[in-house]
CSV table of C-alpha atoms in Angstrom, one decimal:
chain,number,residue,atom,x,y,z
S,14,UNK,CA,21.9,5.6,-3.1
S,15,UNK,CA,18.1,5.2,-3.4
S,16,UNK,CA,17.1,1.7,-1.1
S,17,UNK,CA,13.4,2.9,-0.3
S,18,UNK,CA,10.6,4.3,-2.3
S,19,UNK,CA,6.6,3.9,-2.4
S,20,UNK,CA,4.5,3.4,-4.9
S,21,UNK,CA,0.5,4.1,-4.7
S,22,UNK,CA,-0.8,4.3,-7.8
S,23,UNK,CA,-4.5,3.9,-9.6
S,24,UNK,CA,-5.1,2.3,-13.3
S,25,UNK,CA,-5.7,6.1,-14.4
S,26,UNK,CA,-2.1,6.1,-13.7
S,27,UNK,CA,-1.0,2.6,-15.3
S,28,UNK,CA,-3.3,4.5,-18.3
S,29,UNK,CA,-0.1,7.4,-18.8
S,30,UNK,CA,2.4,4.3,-19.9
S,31,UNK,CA,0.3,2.2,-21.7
S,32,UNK,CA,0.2,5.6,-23.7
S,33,UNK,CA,3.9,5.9,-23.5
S,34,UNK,CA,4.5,2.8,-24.7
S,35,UNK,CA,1.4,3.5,-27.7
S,36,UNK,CA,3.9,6.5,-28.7
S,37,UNK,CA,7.0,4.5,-28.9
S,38,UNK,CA,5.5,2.5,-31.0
S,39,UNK,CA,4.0,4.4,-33.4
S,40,UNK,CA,7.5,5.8,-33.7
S,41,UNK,CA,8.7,2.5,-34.9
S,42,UNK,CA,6.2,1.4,-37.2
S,43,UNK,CA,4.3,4.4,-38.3
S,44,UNK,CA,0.7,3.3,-37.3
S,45,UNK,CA,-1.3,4.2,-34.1
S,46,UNK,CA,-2.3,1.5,-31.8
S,47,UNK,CA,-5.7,1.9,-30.3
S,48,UNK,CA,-5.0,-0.3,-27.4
S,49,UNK,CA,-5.8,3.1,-25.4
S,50,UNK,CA,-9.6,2.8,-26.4
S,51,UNK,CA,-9.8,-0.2,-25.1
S,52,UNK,CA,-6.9,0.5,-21.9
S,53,UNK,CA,-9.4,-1.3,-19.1
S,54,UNK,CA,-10.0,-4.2,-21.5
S,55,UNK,CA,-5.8,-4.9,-21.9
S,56,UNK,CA,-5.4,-4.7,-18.2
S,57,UNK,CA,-7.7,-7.3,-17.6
S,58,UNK,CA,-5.7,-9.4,-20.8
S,59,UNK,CA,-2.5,-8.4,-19.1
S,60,UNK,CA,-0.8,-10.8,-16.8
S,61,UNK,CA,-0.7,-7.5,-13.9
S,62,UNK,CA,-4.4,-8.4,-12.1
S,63,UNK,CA,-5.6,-6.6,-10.0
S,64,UNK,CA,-4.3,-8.6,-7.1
S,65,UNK,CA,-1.0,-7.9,-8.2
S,66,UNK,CA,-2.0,-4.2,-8.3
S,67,UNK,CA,-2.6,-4.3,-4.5
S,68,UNK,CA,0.1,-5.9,-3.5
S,69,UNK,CA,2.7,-3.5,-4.7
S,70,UNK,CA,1.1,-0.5,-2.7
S,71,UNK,CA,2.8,1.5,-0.3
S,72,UNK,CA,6.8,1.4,0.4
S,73,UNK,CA,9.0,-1.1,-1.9
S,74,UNK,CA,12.8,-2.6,-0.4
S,75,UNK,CA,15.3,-4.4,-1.8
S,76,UNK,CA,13.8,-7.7,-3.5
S,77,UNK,CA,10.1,-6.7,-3.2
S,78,UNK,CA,8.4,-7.1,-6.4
S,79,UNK,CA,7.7,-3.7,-8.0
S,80,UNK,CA,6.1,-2.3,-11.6
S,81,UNK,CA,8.7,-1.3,-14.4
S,82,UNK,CA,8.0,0.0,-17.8
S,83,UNK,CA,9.4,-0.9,-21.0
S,84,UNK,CA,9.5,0.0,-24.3
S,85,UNK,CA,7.3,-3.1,-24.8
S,86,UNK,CA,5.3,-3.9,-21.8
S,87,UNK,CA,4.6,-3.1,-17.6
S,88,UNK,CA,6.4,-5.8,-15.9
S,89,UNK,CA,5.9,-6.9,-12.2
S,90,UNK,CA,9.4,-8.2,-11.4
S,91,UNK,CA,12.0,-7.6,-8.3
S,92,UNK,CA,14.0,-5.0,-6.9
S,93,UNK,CA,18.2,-5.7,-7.2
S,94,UNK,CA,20.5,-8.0,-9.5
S,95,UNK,CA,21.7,-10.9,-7.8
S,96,UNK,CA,25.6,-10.8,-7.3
S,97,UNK,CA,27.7,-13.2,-4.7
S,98,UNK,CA,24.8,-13.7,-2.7
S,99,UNK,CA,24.1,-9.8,-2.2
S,100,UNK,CA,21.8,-7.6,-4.6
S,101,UNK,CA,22.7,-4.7,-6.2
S,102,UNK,CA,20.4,-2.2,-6.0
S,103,UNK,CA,22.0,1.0,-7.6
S,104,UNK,CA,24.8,1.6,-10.7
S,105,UNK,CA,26.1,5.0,-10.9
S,106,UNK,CA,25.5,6.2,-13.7
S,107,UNK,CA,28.5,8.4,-14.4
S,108,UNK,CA,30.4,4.9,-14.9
S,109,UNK,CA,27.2,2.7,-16.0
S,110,UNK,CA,28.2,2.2,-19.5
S,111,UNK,CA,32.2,0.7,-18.3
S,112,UNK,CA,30.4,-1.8,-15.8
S,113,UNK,CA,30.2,-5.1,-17.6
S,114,UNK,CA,27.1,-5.8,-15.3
S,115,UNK,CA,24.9,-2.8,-16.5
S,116,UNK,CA,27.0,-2.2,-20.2
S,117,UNK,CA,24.3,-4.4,-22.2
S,118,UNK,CA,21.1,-3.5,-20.1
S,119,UNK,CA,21.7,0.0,-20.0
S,120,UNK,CA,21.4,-0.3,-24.2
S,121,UNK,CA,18.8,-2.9,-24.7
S,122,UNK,CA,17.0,-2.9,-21.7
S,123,UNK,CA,16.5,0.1,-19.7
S,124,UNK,CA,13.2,0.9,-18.1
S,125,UNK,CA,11.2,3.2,-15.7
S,126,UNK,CA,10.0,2.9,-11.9
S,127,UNK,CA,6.9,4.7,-11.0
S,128,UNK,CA,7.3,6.2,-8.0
S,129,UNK,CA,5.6,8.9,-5.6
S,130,UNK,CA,8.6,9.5,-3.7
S,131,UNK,CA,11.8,8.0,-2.4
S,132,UNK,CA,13.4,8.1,1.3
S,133,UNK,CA,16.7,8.9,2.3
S,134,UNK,CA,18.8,9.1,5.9
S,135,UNK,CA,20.8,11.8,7.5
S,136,UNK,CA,22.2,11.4,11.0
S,137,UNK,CA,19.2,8.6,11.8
S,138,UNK,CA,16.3,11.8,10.7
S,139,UNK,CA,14.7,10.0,7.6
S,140,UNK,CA,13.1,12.2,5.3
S,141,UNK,CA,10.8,11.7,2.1
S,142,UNK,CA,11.8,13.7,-0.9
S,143,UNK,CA,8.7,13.8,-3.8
S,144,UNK,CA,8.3,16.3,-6.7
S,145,UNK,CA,6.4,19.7,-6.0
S,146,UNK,CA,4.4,19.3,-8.8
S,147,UNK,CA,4.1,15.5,-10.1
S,148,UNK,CA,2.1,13.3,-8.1
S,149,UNK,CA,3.5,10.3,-9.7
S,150,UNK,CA,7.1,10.4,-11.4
S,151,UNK,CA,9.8,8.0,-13.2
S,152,UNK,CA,13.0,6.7,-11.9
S,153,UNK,CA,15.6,5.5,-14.4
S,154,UNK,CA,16.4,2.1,-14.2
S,155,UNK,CA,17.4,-0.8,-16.1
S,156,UNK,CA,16.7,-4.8,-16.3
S,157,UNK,CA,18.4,-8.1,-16.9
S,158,UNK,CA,17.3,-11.9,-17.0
S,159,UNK,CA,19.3,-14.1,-14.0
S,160,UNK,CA,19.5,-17.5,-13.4
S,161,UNK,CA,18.1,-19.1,-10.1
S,162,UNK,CA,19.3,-22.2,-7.9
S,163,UNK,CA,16.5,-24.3,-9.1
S,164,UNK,CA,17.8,-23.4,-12.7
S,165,UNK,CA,14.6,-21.2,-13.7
S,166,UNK,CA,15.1,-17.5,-15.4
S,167,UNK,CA,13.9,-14.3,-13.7
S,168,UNK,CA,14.1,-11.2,-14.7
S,169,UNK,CA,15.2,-7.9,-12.2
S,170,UNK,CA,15.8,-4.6,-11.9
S,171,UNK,CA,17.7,-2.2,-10.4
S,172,UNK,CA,17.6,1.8,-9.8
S,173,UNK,CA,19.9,4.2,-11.6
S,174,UNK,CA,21.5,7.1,-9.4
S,175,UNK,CA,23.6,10.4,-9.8
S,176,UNK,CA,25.4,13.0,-8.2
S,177,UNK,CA,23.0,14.6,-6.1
S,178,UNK,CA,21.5,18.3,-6.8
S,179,UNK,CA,21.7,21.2,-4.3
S,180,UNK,CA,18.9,20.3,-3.3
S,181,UNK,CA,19.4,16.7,-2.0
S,182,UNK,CA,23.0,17.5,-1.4
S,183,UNK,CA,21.8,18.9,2.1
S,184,UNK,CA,21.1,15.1,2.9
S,185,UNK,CA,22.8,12.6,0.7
S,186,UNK,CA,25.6,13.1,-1.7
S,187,UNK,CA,23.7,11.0,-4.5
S,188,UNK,CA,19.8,10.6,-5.8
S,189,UNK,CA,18.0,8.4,-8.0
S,190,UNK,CA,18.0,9.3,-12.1
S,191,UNK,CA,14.8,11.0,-12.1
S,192,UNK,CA,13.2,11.3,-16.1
S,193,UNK,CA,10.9,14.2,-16.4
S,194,UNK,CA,8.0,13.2,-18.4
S,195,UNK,CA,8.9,14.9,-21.5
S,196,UNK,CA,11.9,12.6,-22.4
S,197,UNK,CA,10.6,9.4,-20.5
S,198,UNK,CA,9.6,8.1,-24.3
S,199,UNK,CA,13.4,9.0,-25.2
S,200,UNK,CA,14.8,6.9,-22.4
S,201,UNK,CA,12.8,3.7,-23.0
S,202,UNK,CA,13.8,4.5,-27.4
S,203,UNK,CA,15.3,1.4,-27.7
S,204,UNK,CA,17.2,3.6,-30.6
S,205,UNK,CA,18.4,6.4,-28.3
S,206,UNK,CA,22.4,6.5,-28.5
S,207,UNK,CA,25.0,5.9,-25.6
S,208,UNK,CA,25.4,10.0,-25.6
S,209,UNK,CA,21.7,10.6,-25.7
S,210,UNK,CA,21.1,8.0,-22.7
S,211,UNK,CA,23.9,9.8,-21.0
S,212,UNK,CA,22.2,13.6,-21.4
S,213,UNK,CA,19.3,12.2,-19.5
S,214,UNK,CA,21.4,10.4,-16.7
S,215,UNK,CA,22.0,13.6,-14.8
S,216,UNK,CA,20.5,15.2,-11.4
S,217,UNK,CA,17.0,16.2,-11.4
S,218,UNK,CA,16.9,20.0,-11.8
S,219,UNK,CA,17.2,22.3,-8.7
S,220,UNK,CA,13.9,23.8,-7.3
S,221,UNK,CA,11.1,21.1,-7.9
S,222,UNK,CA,12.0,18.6,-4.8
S,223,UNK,CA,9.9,18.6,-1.7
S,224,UNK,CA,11.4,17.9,0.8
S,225,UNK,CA,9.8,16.5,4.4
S,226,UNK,CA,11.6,15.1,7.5
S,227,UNK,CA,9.4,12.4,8.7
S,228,UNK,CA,11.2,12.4,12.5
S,229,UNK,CA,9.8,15.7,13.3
S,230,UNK,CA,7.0,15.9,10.2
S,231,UNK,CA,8.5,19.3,8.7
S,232,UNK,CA,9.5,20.4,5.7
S,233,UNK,CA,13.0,20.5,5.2
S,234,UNK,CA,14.2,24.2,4.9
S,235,UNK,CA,16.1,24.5,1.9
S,236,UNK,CA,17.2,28.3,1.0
């Protein structure tokens, strides 16, 4: 399971999505948007101030407010569906598409979570697993709308995971969905098919994970 990860990012990096999210739609309609030219002008439109920026530095848990992409917009919104009075956090993704809870949001509305790196236990040693080369990367995720007590909508999200890679295996048997950046526009295609969706859901490949025990501040020896 993935229930820790931190964010720090800087609007250079919001920049990379509001580019994603230029290229998906150019895909849809044929024209360019030059919202890009103008990137630090539609922040400051946006409803995501800088305030908001701020606040979601450093590590995120469980029903902390966090940034998600879309293939329409960046969305400030919280960490976990609501179910009996617990959140879910996680769907596997091996079964996502036979869980009624995730079915319709893993085809309509699926999203990414910037993150610099994730945490994970083993025998009380925590450890922080980033990418060797990627400073910032994107977790698969996906989103729904949920209806509070006081009758209000909100929406959440929650983090995708999968059977771990040889890697992580040495500390947990699962890991978050991690999209390399070359298909994160093919996740967030709203057109992208149940089996394409499923080709992407799969463990991170073997060899680009840095791994660092934070108990005794070494690098985790892997091979």
């Amino acid at each position: 399971m993935c229930g820790r990860f931190q964010l720090d990012f800087t609007l250079e990096d919001l920049e990379r999505y509001y580019k994603l999210m230029d290229e998906l739609k150019e895909r849809e309609n044929g024209t360019k948007d030059t919202r890009i030219s103008n990137f630090l002008e539609e922040v400051n439109k946006s409803k995501i101030s800088q305030e908001d920026i701020l606040s979601i530095q450093g590590v995120r848990y469980p029903d902390n407010s966090s940034l998600i992409v879309t293939n329409e917009s960046l969305k400030l919104i919280k960490w976990g569906f609501p179910f009996n009075k617990k959140l879910i956090i996680n769907a596997r993704g091996e079964s996502i598409f036979e869980k009624r809870m995730f079915s319709k949001s893993v085809l309509s509305r699926r999203c990414l979570i910037p993150a610099n790196m994730f945490f994970e236990w083993k025998d009380k040693n925590k450890y922080e697993i980033k990418l060797k080369e990627e400073k910032l990367f994107s977790m698969a995720g996906i989103y729904n709308v949920f209806h509070n007590e006081d009758g209000s909508l909100q929406e959440r999200y929650l983090i995708i995971t999968t059977e771990a890679n040889d890697e992580m295996k040495l500390i947990h048997h699962r890991m978050p969905v991690i999209i390399p950046s070359y298909l994160e526009k093919d996740y967030l295609n709203p057109h992208s098919s149940p089996k394409e969706i499923m080709d992407m859901i799969k463990p991170y490949k073997k060899g680009d994970l840095l791994i660092n025990s934070l108990s005794n501040h070494e690098q985790l020896k892997l091979f």
